[in-house]
Amino acid sequence: MHFSEESRISAHHNYLVNGRMTQGFVLGEPDSGDRFFFLADVVLPAESTPRISARLYGPEGNLLCEVQWNRLGRNPGRCTYRSLEGGFRILDEAGSVVLEVMTEKFPRGYLSGISGRLFDEEGRLRLEPLGDNSRIPGEPPRFLTRPYGGF
Amino acid sequence: MGEQPGRVWVFGDYRNYFQNRVTLQLIGKAKELAQEIGTGVTVLVVGERVRQYAMEYVAHGADAVMVAEHPDLSEYRVETYTALVAEWVETYGPEILLAGATAFGRSFFPRLAKRLRTGLSADCVDLHIDPETKLLVQTTPAWGGELLAEVITPHHRPQMATVHPGVFEERPHDPEATGGIFYPEVKIRKEERIRVLRRRTRRSRKIRLEEAEVVVVGGRGLGSKAQFEMLEELAELLDGEVGATRPAIRAGWTEEERLLGQTGKSVRPKTLISVGTSGALQYTAGILGAGTIIAINRDPHAPIFKISDLGVVGDAKSVLPILLEELRKRL
């Protein structure tokens, strides 16, 4: 028997990914400038919403859009942002869900589930749906122990 | 594999308010114990959707949580839980393993101790680390509650104990706290002899003894159900709850849920009024956390006076009506 995974969780807010809780994680390189990344940043107790930033590509490796702290940024793929009760959804030009982030409120804390199909600039699958959260194929994400901050 | 979980373990019993509270109280005590032996506190969180509890335990001081989520763990089942936790214990070797003396804890922990071939002190009223041996000293009522025994487990591990709700204080909720999370492999054995066919919840009036700021307790010395009913009025006037000793329960003057002491509940009210109770250890073990204890008993040598802050030597039948009359005038 072994510990299949370990990270740190927060008493206030966590993300659910790979069926596990974590206070924050990052995929790819947020500082690279033009490559895929997905950042679920640590949420501080004063805030009640997740902090999602990302550079998202389509299955052909075409840049779809950028997300900066839950808002659409650069958007060459003409994606649509849809606000939902408890979260948000990003759709591609054809109306298919690229990314969905939904936050469950507990009496004294929050848990954000992330789902979607995310690809990098080479068209490799980096995140896919798994129940109420998502699975990260291949290399596990880097778990965060403090806010990632600017990039 | 990186960091290991701390070696003082607490079983997370979260199924209702009081079970959850006793876990939080145990985490508070476990932090002190862990510090004494240079380790951390790990809380075991077992069930189907237990994520919020894992967060809650971290907020109350757990250094780490060990989580097992599986649909087959949705019900408390002693056989399944024993097999699962025994395997974790055998693999990771905690020094200390604690649980609340709740209905489930009292059923689960003896089986787990047997499986692990170690000792278990049930219904402890205190825990501390011996400064020289670093062993866990488990204080528990013994010989029918006539004395308090200090039990140690020098040769077997883990050192296991169950503790009444209300004995220890919980640490405040800290939203800035963080803790490690571990997901050991979950192996579910299917050879269970118990099958849950359906669940039925018994409805009852809510008795909040553990939360009450004022508790009025009646014992054998009250002499009758009519006298005991005066306590109910007294508690109502003081916005409190009524507790009872075993003889009062046996006499049928009130319900079992109001039992205080070794085999009942432990309370920590600001004020506790003990009427017609001798002060036997099996009862007083459940009220040691009370702020001010006021005792009414006609026997001036009754042991209850040794732990009370204010004593009234008199027959409850005479004292209670006067007390009630005075309170009715003032409130």
Tab-separated table of C-alpha atoms in Angstrom:
chain	number	residue	atom	x	y	z
A	1	MET	CA	0.000	0.000	0.000
A	2	HIS	CA	1.227	3.486	-0.701
A	3	PHE	CA	-0.009	7.039	-0.537
A	4	SER	CA	-1.244	7.460	-4.075
A	5	GLU	CA	-0.956	11.241	-3.967
A	6	GLU	CA	-0.392	13.990	-1.534
A	7	SER	CA	-0.771	17.747	-1.478
A	8	ARG	CA	-1.943	20.454	0.870
A	9	ILE	CA	-5.500	21.573	1.401
A	10	SER	CA	-6.850	24.799	2.779
A	11	ALA	CA	-9.499	25.152	5.473
A	12	HIS	CA	-11.144	27.784	3.270
A	13	HIS	CA	-11.100	26.818	-0.418
A	14	ASN	CA	-9.902	23.869	-2.465
A	15	TYR	CA	-10.055	22.542	-5.993
A	16	LEU	CA	-11.066	19.059	-6.961
A	17	VAL	CA	-8.920	17.474	-9.627
A	18	ASN	CA	-8.039	13.832	-10.309
A	19	GLY	CA	-10.638	13.054	-7.606
A	20	ARG	CA	-8.370	14.758	-5.059
A	21	MET	CA	-8.558	18.007	-3.177
A	22	THR	CA	-5.808	20.583	-3.368
A	23	GLN	CA	-5.611	24.262	-2.481
A	24	GLY	CA	-4.039	25.069	-5.848
A	25	PHE	CA	-2.269	23.561	-8.827
A	26	VAL	CA	-0.667	24.508	-12.085
A	27	LEU	CA	-0.312	22.729	-15.412
A	28	GLY	CA	2.190	23.929	-18.001
A	29	GLU	CA	4.192	27.133	-17.736
A	30	PRO	CA	2.202	30.306	-16.974
A	31	ASP	CA	5.262	32.466	-17.620
A	32	SER	CA	6.047	31.015	-21.064
A	33	GLY	CA	4.149	33.715	-22.969
A	34	ASP	CA	2.708	31.604	-25.780
A	35	ARG	CA	2.291	28.063	-24.509
A	36	PHE	CA	-0.461	26.186	-22.750
A	37	PHE	CA	-0.979	26.640	-19.050
A	38	PHE	CA	-3.765	26.174	-16.560
A	39	LEU	CA	-3.497	27.794	-13.145
A	40	ALA	CA	-5.942	27.104	-10.308
A	41	ASP	CA	-4.452	29.544	-7.835
A	42	VAL	CA	-4.693	29.479	-4.047
A	43	VAL	CA	-7.759	31.396	-2.806
A	44	LEU	CA	-7.264	33.486	0.316
A	45	PRO	CA	-9.859	33.530	3.131
A	46	ALA	CA	-11.136	36.995	2.163
A	47	GLU	CA	-12.339	35.617	-1.205
A	48	SER	CA	-15.062	33.158	-2.059
A	49	THR	CA	-14.447	32.514	-5.746
A	50	PRO	CA	-11.740	30.426	-7.403
A	51	ARG	CA	-8.842	32.054	-9.226
A	52	ILE	CA	-8.550	30.472	-12.644
A	53	SER	CA	-6.125	31.666	-15.274
A	54	ALA	CA	-5.277	29.748	-18.436
A	55	ARG	CA	-4.140	29.760	-22.037
A	56	LEU	CA	-6.390	27.322	-23.840
A	57	TYR	CA	-5.895	25.606	-27.192
A	58	GLY	CA	-8.103	23.516	-29.435
A	59	PRO	CA	-7.401	19.883	-30.406
A	60	GLU	CA	-5.473	21.115	-33.475
A	61	GLY	CA	-3.162	23.195	-31.303
A	62	ASN	CA	-4.894	26.454	-32.292
A	63	LEU	CA	-5.092	29.149	-29.612
A	64	LEU	CA	-8.686	29.515	-28.425
A	65	CYS	CA	-8.523	32.066	-25.641
A	66	GLU	CA	-6.849	33.227	-22.491
A	67	VAL	CA	-8.498	33.395	-19.089
A	68	GLN	CA	-7.289	35.845	-16.457
A	69	TRP	CA	-8.735	35.392	-12.976
A	70	ASN	CA	-12.020	33.912	-14.245
A	71	ARG	CA	-12.442	36.463	-17.078
A	72	LEU	CA	-11.838	36.109	-20.797
A	73	GLY	CA	-8.715	37.835	-22.053
A	74	ARG	CA	-7.170	37.420	-25.517
A	75	ASN	CA	-9.786	35.558	-27.566
A	76	PRO	CA	-8.747	34.666	-31.142
A	77	GLY	CA	-10.991	31.581	-31.104
A	78	ARG	CA	-14.127	33.720	-30.409
A	79	CYS	CA	-14.975	31.836	-27.249
A	80	THR	CA	-17.965	32.800	-25.124
A	81	TYR	CA	-17.961	33.331	-21.359
A	82	ARG	CA	-21.131	32.268	-19.566
A	83	SER	CA	-21.697	33.116	-15.923
A	84	LEU	CA	-23.544	30.415	-13.971
A	85	GLU	CA	-24.943	30.233	-10.480
A	86	GLY	CA	-21.903	29.037	-8.531
A	87	GLY	CA	-19.428	29.258	-11.383
A	88	PHE	CA	-18.740	29.927	-15.035
A	89	ARG	CA	-18.378	28.159	-18.340
A	90	ILE	CA	-16.291	28.898	-21.438
A	91	LEU	CA	-17.651	27.705	-24.779
A	92	ASP	CA	-15.877	27.540	-28.099
A	93	GLU	CA	-17.193	29.167	-31.281
A	94	ALA	CA	-19.308	26.065	-32.011
A	95	GLY	CA	-20.903	26.187	-28.560
A	96	SER	CA	-19.056	23.206	-27.067
A	97	VAL	CA	-17.878	23.472	-23.486
A	98	VAL	CA	-14.145	24.071	-23.245
A	99	LEU	CA	-13.981	24.677	-19.511
A	100	GLU	CA	-16.448	24.686	-16.622
A	101	VAL	CA	-15.685	25.736	-13.058
A	102	MET	CA	-18.387	25.204	-10.420
A	103	THR	CA	-17.983	26.030	-6.743
A	104	GLU	CA	-19.794	24.129	-3.998
A	105	LYS	CA	-20.379	26.092	-0.812
A	106	PHE	CA	-20.027	24.311	2.533
A	107	PRO	CA	-21.052	25.830	5.863
A	108	ARG	CA	-17.504	27.119	6.292
A	109	GLY	CA	-15.591	26.611	3.078
A	110	TYR	CA	-15.669	26.191	-0.683
A	111	LEU	CA	-14.752	23.467	-3.145
A	112	SER	CA	-14.353	24.222	-6.840
A	113	GLY	CA	-14.729	21.420	-9.342
A	114	ILE	CA	-13.022	21.874	-12.709
A	115	SER	CA	-14.129	20.057	-15.812
A	116	GLY	CA	-13.481	20.372	-19.519
A	117	ARG	CA	-11.237	19.167	-22.312
A	118	LEU	CA	-8.061	21.168	-22.445
A	119	PHE	CA	-5.363	20.820	-25.079
A	120	ASP	CA	-1.923	22.332	-25.361
A	121	GLU	CA	-0.297	24.060	-28.348
A	122	GLU	CA	0.689	20.674	-29.770
A	123	GLY	CA	-2.850	19.355	-29.554
A	124	ARG	CA	-2.083	17.015	-26.649
A	125	LEU	CA	-4.896	16.389	-24.196
A	126	ARG	CA	-3.960	17.959	-20.841
A	127	LEU	CA	-7.237	17.699	-18.893
A	128	GLU	CA	-10.425	15.712	-19.463
A	129	PRO	CA	-13.744	15.281	-17.588
A	130	LEU	CA	-13.987	12.728	-14.750
A	131	GLY	CA	-17.308	12.675	-12.898
A	132	ASP	CA	-17.799	15.992	-11.105
A	133	ASN	CA	-14.181	16.995	-11.640
A	134	SER	CA	-11.435	16.169	-14.104
A	135	ARG	CA	-8.527	13.903	-14.804
A	136	ILE	CA	-5.079	15.026	-15.756
A	137	PRO	CA	-3.536	12.468	-18.075
A	138	GLY	CA	0.197	11.895	-17.870
A	139	GLU	CA	2.355	13.932	-15.578
A	140	PRO	CA	0.608	15.111	-12.387
A	141	PRO	CA	0.149	18.842	-11.825
A	142	ARG	CA	2.385	20.918	-9.614
A	143	PHE	CA	0.525	21.505	-6.385
A	144	LEU	CA	0.736	24.973	-4.885
A	145	THR	CA	1.366	25.724	-1.250
A	146	ARG	CA	1.046	29.507	-1.605
A	147	PRO	CA	-0.571	31.850	-4.164
A	148	TYR	CA	1.173	31.735	-7.528
A	149	GLY	CA	0.502	35.425	-8.039
A	150	GLY	CA	1.263	37.345	-11.256
A	151	PHE	CA	2.744	35.825	-14.383
B	1	MET	CA	6.635	9.566	-1.333
B	2	GLY	CA	7.243	12.838	0.502
B	3	GLU	CA	5.999	13.951	3.876
B	4	GLN	CA	4.535	11.303	6.203
B	5	PRO	CA	1.355	11.925	8.167
B	6	GLY	CA	1.697	12.830	11.858
B	7	ARG	CA	1.692	9.923	14.300
B	8	VAL	CA	-1.115	10.988	16.598
B	9	TRP	CA	-4.244	9.858	14.806
B	10	VAL	CA	-7.849	10.834	15.450
B	11	PHE	CA	-10.787	9.011	13.898
B	12	GLY	CA	-13.057	11.608	12.261
B	13	ASP	CA	-16.587	10.832	13.473
B	14	TYR	CA	-18.701	13.346	11.570
B	15	ARG	CA	-22.195	11.851	11.241
B	16	ASN	CA	-23.992	14.339	13.448
B	17	TYR	CA	-23.308	17.517	15.339
B	18	PHE	CA	-22.071	15.913	18.556
B	19	GLN	CA	-19.935	13.283	16.854
B	20	ASN	CA	-18.334	16.032	14.837
B	21	ARG	CA	-17.785	18.155	17.943
B	22	VAL	CA	-16.052	15.339	19.827
B	23	THR	CA	-13.678	14.887	16.900
B	24	LEU	CA	-12.856	18.597	17.006
B	25	GLN	CA	-12.329	18.358	20.765
B	26	LEU	CA	-10.021	15.378	20.274
B	27	ILE	CA	-8.013	17.233	17.628
B	28	GLY	CA	-7.472	20.016	20.182
B	29	LYS	CA	-6.126	17.533	22.740
B	30	ALA	CA	-4.196	15.557	20.123
B	31	LYS	CA	-2.285	18.734	19.193
B	32	GLU	CA	-0.987	18.973	22.760
B	33	LEU	CA	-0.066	15.284	22.847
B	34	ALA	CA	1.632	15.430	19.443
B	35	GLN	CA	3.709	18.397	20.494
B	36	GLU	CA	4.933	16.458	23.536
B	37	ILE	CA	6.217	13.608	21.396
B	38	GLY	CA	7.436	15.693	18.468
B	39	THR	CA	4.952	14.730	15.774
B	40	GLY	CA	1.738	15.982	14.169
B	41	VAL	CA	-1.969	15.156	14.195
B	42	THR	CA	-3.579	13.168	11.398
B	43	VAL	CA	-7.351	12.801	11.198
B	44	LEU	CA	-8.844	9.798	9.393
B	45	VAL	CA	-11.791	10.812	7.223
B	46	VAL	CA	-13.661	7.811	5.853
B	47	GLY	CA	-16.939	7.873	3.923
B	48	GLU	CA	-18.476	8.693	0.586
B	49	ARG	CA	-18.424	12.488	0.190
B	50	VAL	CA	-16.316	13.664	3.088
B	51	ARG	CA	-14.497	16.608	1.567
B	52	GLN	CA	-16.024	19.297	3.754
B	53	TYR	CA	-15.108	17.360	6.897
B	54	ALA	CA	-11.498	17.091	5.809
B	55	MET	CA	-11.451	20.890	5.451
B	56	GLU	CA	-13.200	21.378	8.786
B	57	TYR	CA	-10.648	19.210	10.599
B	58	VAL	CA	-7.771	21.163	9.073
B	59	ALA	CA	-9.462	24.390	10.189
B	60	HIS	CA	-9.556	23.045	13.750
B	61	GLY	CA	-5.909	22.074	13.921
B	62	ALA	CA	-5.281	18.807	12.040
B	63	ASP	CA	-1.805	18.842	10.497
B	64	ALA	CA	-2.980	16.302	7.937
B	65	VAL	CA	-6.033	14.332	6.924
B	66	MET	CA	-6.028	10.810	5.558
B	67	VAL	CA	-9.012	10.424	3.277
B	68	ALA	CA	-10.823	7.366	1.960
B	69	GLU	CA	-13.822	8.079	-0.262
B	70	HIS	CA	-15.816	5.202	-1.674
B	71	PRO	CA	-19.545	4.478	-2.141
B	72	ASP	CA	-19.152	1.324	-0.003
B	73	LEU	CA	-18.013	3.505	2.897
B	74	SER	CA	-21.169	5.616	2.947
B	75	GLU	CA	-22.568	3.731	5.954
B	76	TYR	CA	-20.730	3.188	9.205
B	77	ARG	CA	-19.977	-0.517	9.139
B	78	VAL	CA	-17.731	-1.859	11.813
B	79	GLU	CA	-16.318	-4.723	9.747
B	80	THR	CA	-15.416	-2.586	6.743
B	81	TYR	CA	-14.007	0.274	8.794
B	82	THR	CA	-12.013	-2.070	11.039
B	83	ALA	CA	-10.359	-3.785	8.078
B	84	LEU	CA	-9.565	-0.483	6.390
B	85	VAL	CA	-8.161	1.372	9.400
B	86	ALA	CA	-6.278	-1.704	10.699
B	87	GLU	CA	-4.427	-1.880	7.408
B	88	TRP	CA	-3.500	1.797	7.576
B	89	VAL	CA	-2.296	1.413	11.162
B	90	GLU	CA	-0.204	-1.639	10.318
B	91	THR	CA	1.360	0.187	7.389
B	92	TYR	CA	2.038	3.594	8.893
B	93	GLY	CA	2.435	2.776	12.594
B	94	PRO	CA	0.831	5.662	14.488
B	95	GLU	CA	1.837	6.071	18.134
B	96	ILE	CA	-1.603	7.101	19.355
B	97	LEU	CA	-5.109	6.503	17.993
B	98	LEU	CA	-8.106	8.316	19.487
B	99	ALA	CA	-11.855	8.332	18.888
B	100	GLY	CA	-14.921	9.810	20.524
B	101	ALA	CA	-16.855	7.549	22.866
B	102	THR	CA	-19.878	7.812	20.583
B	103	ALA	CA	-22.175	4.940	19.673
B	104	PHE	CA	-19.959	4.094	16.711
B	105	GLY	CA	-16.642	4.723	18.486
B	106	ARG	CA	-17.654	2.362	21.270
B	107	SER	CA	-18.424	-0.367	18.780
B	108	PHE	CA	-15.597	0.249	16.324
B	109	PHE	CA	-12.578	0.836	18.555
B	110	PRO	CA	-12.732	-2.368	20.657
B	111	ARG	CA	-12.806	-4.425	17.454
B	112	LEU	CA	-9.981	-2.399	15.974
B	113	ALA	CA	-7.886	-2.794	19.163
B	114	LYS	CA	-8.497	-6.545	19.111
B	115	ARG	CA	-7.475	-6.751	15.455
B	116	LEU	CA	-4.312	-4.754	16.174
B	117	ARG	CA	-3.572	-6.726	19.367
B	118	THR	CA	-3.188	-3.618	21.432
B	119	GLY	CA	-4.889	-2.111	24.482
B	120	LEU	CA	-7.804	0.287	24.578
B	121	SER	CA	-8.909	2.578	27.386
B	122	ALA	CA	-12.601	3.340	27.021
B	123	ASP	CA	-14.426	6.519	28.088
B	124	CYS	CA	-11.302	8.377	29.180
B	125	VAL	CA	-11.731	11.585	31.154
B	126	ASP	CA	-8.161	12.823	30.621
B	127	LEU	CA	-5.091	12.117	28.494
B	128	HIS	CA	-1.535	13.309	28.889
B	129	ILE	CA	2.001	12.342	27.962
B	130	ASP	CA	4.306	11.111	30.708
B	131	PRO	CA	7.239	13.532	30.493
B	132	GLU	CA	9.826	10.812	31.158
B	133	THR	CA	8.583	7.775	29.273
B	134	LYS	CA	6.683	9.745	26.609
B	135	LEU	CA	3.880	7.206	26.960
B	136	LEU	CA	0.223	8.212	26.716
B	137	VAL	CA	-1.346	8.221	30.179
B	138	GLN	CA	-5.039	7.404	29.802
B	139	THR	CA	-7.193	8.389	32.776
B	140	THR	CA	-10.357	6.349	32.915
B	141	PRO	CA	-12.935	5.480	35.575
B	142	ALA	CA	-12.380	1.956	36.939
B	143	TRP	CA	-13.974	-0.451	39.390
B	144	GLY	CA	-17.473	0.700	38.648
B	145	GLY	CA	-16.353	4.295	38.667
B	146	GLU	CA	-15.155	4.219	42.258
B	147	LEU	CA	-11.672	5.347	41.285
B	148	LEU	CA	-9.820	6.898	38.379
B	149	ALA	CA	-7.180	4.631	36.891
B	150	GLU	CA	-4.167	5.823	34.918
B	151	VAL	CA	-3.533	3.323	32.156
B	152	ILE	CA	-0.443	3.073	29.970
B	153	THR	CA	0.305	0.866	26.981
B	154	PRO	CA	4.075	0.346	27.121
B	155	HIS	CA	4.505	-2.665	24.835
B	156	HIS	CA	1.935	-2.410	22.062
B	157	ARG	CA	1.069	0.170	19.459
B	158	PRO	CA	-0.904	2.199	18.855
B	159	GLN	CA	-1.953	3.474	22.251
B	160	MET	CA	-5.721	3.623	21.837
B	161	ALA	CA	-8.382	5.492	23.772
B	162	THR	CA	-11.958	6.691	23.415
B	163	VAL	CA	-13.028	9.943	25.047
B	164	HIS	CA	-16.437	11.324	25.966
B	165	PRO	CA	-17.829	14.309	24.083
B	166	GLY	CA	-17.342	17.466	26.146
B	167	VAL	CA	-14.203	16.392	28.019
B	168	PHE	CA	-11.761	18.479	25.969
B	169	GLU	CA	-12.071	21.871	24.344
B	170	GLU	CA	-11.930	22.339	20.594
B	171	ARG	CA	-9.616	24.893	19.015
B	172	PRO	CA	-11.274	27.791	17.183
B	173	HIS	CA	-11.982	27.473	13.449
B	174	ASP	CA	-9.056	29.016	11.543
B	175	PRO	CA	-9.899	29.702	7.870
B	176	GLU	CA	-6.227	30.380	7.121
B	177	ALA	CA	-5.105	26.936	8.237
B	178	THR	CA	-3.667	24.456	5.761
B	179	GLY	CA	-2.853	20.785	6.139
B	180	GLY	CA	-1.520	17.837	4.223
B	181	ILE	CA	-3.925	15.459	2.524
B	182	PHE	CA	-3.151	11.800	1.938
B	183	TYR	CA	-5.134	9.307	-0.080
B	184	PRO	CA	-4.097	5.796	0.894
B	185	GLU	CA	-5.271	2.996	-1.338
B	186	VAL	CA	-8.801	1.906	-0.417
B	187	LYS	CA	-9.372	-1.835	-0.386
B	188	ILE	CA	-12.967	-2.769	0.346
B	189	ARG	CA	-13.610	-6.294	1.479
B	190	LYS	CA	-16.888	-7.711	0.280
B	191	GLU	CA	-17.264	-10.565	2.745
B	192	GLU	CA	-19.342	-8.552	5.208
B	193	ARG	CA	-21.885	-10.354	7.298
B	194	ILE	CA	-24.109	-7.306	7.709
B	195	ARG	CA	-26.226	-5.871	4.920
B	196	VAL	CA	-27.994	-2.521	5.362
B	197	LEU	CA	-31.531	-2.954	4.048
B	198	ARG	CA	-32.844	0.486	4.939
B	199	ARG	CA	-32.235	3.384	7.280
B	200	ARG	CA	-34.808	4.817	9.632
B	201	THR	CA	-34.188	7.877	11.759
B	202	ARG	CA	-35.885	7.993	15.129
B	203	ARG	CA	-37.469	11.350	15.820
B	204	SER	CA	-36.936	12.819	19.247
B	205	ARG	CA	-37.017	16.139	20.981
B	206	LYS	CA	-33.609	17.719	20.701
B	207	ILE	CA	-31.671	17.543	23.942
B	208	ARG	CA	-28.699	19.870	23.840
B	209	LEU	CA	-27.013	19.034	27.124
B	210	GLU	CA	-23.504	19.477	25.737
B	211	GLU	CA	-24.291	22.980	24.495
B	212	ALA	CA	-26.276	24.279	27.483
B	213	GLU	CA	-24.753	27.042	29.599
B	214	VAL	CA	-26.785	25.904	32.598
B	215	VAL	CA	-27.359	22.248	33.488
B	216	VAL	CA	-29.528	21.092	36.387
B	217	VAL	CA	-28.867	17.490	37.425
B	218	GLY	CA	-31.069	15.279	39.538
B	219	GLY	CA	-30.100	12.147	41.446
B	220	ARG	CA	-31.571	9.484	43.681
B	221	GLY	CA	-31.877	11.936	46.590
B	222	LEU	CA	-34.812	13.634	44.888
B	223	GLY	CA	-36.906	10.653	45.907
B	224	SER	CA	-39.694	10.824	43.315
B	225	LYS	CA	-40.648	11.731	39.758
B	226	ALA	CA	-42.636	14.700	41.089
B	227	GLN	CA	-39.516	16.113	42.715
B	228	PHE	CA	-37.562	15.489	39.527
B	229	GLU	CA	-40.144	17.484	37.572
B	230	MET	CA	-39.302	20.490	39.730
B	231	LEU	CA	-35.835	20.351	38.185
B	232	GLU	CA	-37.402	20.687	34.763
B	233	GLU	CA	-39.056	23.923	35.858
B	234	LEU	CA	-35.792	25.100	37.407
B	235	ALA	CA	-33.933	24.405	34.155
B	236	GLU	CA	-36.592	26.221	32.161
B	237	LEU	CA	-36.382	29.293	34.384
B	238	LEU	CA	-32.607	29.352	33.937
B	239	ASP	CA	-32.781	28.597	30.203
B	240	GLY	CA	-30.866	25.389	30.789
B	241	GLU	CA	-31.121	21.647	30.308
B	242	VAL	CA	-31.837	18.797	32.690
B	243	GLY	CA	-29.340	16.004	33.274
B	244	ALA	CA	-29.608	12.940	35.462
B	245	THR	CA	-27.544	10.336	37.258
B	246	ARG	CA	-27.964	6.614	36.644
B	247	PRO	CA	-30.289	5.990	39.661
B	248	ALA	CA	-32.677	8.701	38.422
B	249	ILE	CA	-32.757	7.110	34.976
B	250	ARG	CA	-33.291	3.641	36.466
B	251	ALA	CA	-36.178	4.991	38.517
B	252	GLY	CA	-37.784	6.089	35.250
B	253	TRP	CA	-37.885	9.774	36.171
B	254	THR	CA	-36.391	10.875	32.836
B	255	GLU	CA	-35.001	9.536	29.563
B	256	GLU	CA	-31.643	7.802	29.023
B	257	GLU	CA	-30.388	10.638	26.764
B	258	ARG	CA	-30.084	12.828	29.835
B	259	LEU	CA	-27.610	10.548	31.577
B	260	LEU	CA	-24.377	12.262	32.636
B	261	GLY	CA	-21.140	10.614	33.607
B	262	GLN	CA	-18.988	7.674	32.700
B	263	THR	CA	-21.606	5.873	30.639
B	264	GLY	CA	-23.488	8.981	29.565
B	265	LYS	CA	-22.602	12.461	28.412
B	266	SER	CA	-19.908	14.867	29.554
B	267	VAL	CA	-20.875	18.519	29.877
B	268	ARG	CA	-19.047	21.819	30.253
B	269	PRO	CA	-21.759	24.343	31.262
B	270	LYS	CA	-20.946	27.656	32.906
B	271	THR	CA	-23.174	26.657	35.830
B	272	LEU	CA	-24.202	23.203	36.980
B	273	ILE	CA	-26.704	22.631	39.792
B	274	SER	CA	-26.527	19.131	41.197
B	275	VAL	CA	-29.528	18.171	43.291
B	276	GLY	CA	-29.797	15.002	45.372
B	277	THR	CA	-26.667	13.470	43.870
B	278	SER	CA	-24.103	11.881	46.158
B	279	GLY	CA	-21.155	12.636	43.882
B	280	ALA	CA	-20.123	9.144	42.824
B	281	LEU	CA	-17.158	9.116	40.486
B	282	GLN	CA	-19.114	7.541	37.622
B	283	TYR	CA	-21.307	10.664	37.669
B	284	THR	CA	-18.729	13.374	38.435
B	285	ALA	CA	-16.482	12.139	35.595
B	286	GLY	CA	-19.012	13.762	33.274
B	287	ILE	CA	-19.196	17.176	34.962
B	288	LEU	CA	-15.567	17.991	35.689
B	289	GLY	CA	-15.496	20.567	32.888
B	290	ALA	CA	-18.337	22.617	34.441
B	291	GLY	CA	-17.568	26.194	35.459
B	292	THR	CA	-19.396	26.710	38.754
B	293	ILE	CA	-20.883	23.676	40.500
B	294	ILE	CA	-23.668	24.215	43.028
B	295	ALA	CA	-24.647	21.140	45.060
B	296	ILE	CA	-27.776	20.544	47.107
B	297	ASN	CA	-27.704	17.473	49.338
B	298	ARG	CA	-28.924	16.713	52.840
B	299	ASP	CA	-25.788	14.732	53.723
B	300	PRO	CA	-23.029	17.178	54.667
B	301	HIS	CA	-20.436	14.451	54.020
B	302	ALA	CA	-21.612	13.695	50.475
B	303	PRO	CA	-18.613	13.577	48.066
B	304	ILE	CA	-20.365	16.042	45.736
B	305	PHE	CA	-19.423	18.846	48.139
B	306	LYS	CA	-15.729	18.142	47.548
B	307	ILE	CA	-15.981	19.274	43.927
B	308	SER	CA	-18.679	21.938	44.319
B	309	ASP	CA	-18.031	25.667	44.502
B	310	LEU	CA	-21.173	26.294	46.541
B	311	GLY	CA	-22.919	23.755	48.745
B	312	VAL	CA	-26.391	23.796	50.230
B	313	VAL	CA	-26.918	21.212	52.983
B	314	GLY	CA	-30.626	20.519	52.939
B	315	ASP	CA	-33.348	18.255	51.666
B	316	ALA	CA	-34.095	18.918	47.994
B	317	LYS	CA	-37.818	18.668	48.805
B	318	SER	CA	-37.493	21.741	51.023
B	319	VAL	CA	-34.820	23.673	49.133
B	320	LEU	CA	-36.196	23.376	45.599
B	321	PRO	CA	-39.599	25.007	46.207
B	322	ILE	CA	-37.903	27.992	47.889
B	323	LEU	CA	-35.389	28.311	45.055
B	324	LEU	CA	-38.119	28.123	42.427
B	325	GLU	CA	-40.253	30.708	44.199
B	326	GLU	CA	-37.334	33.131	44.418
B	327	LEU	CA	-36.459	32.642	40.769
B	328	ARG	CA	-40.051	33.107	39.618
B	329	LYS	CA	-40.106	36.449	41.420
B	330	ARG	CA	-36.836	37.639	39.903
B	331	LEU	CA	-37.102	36.374	36.311
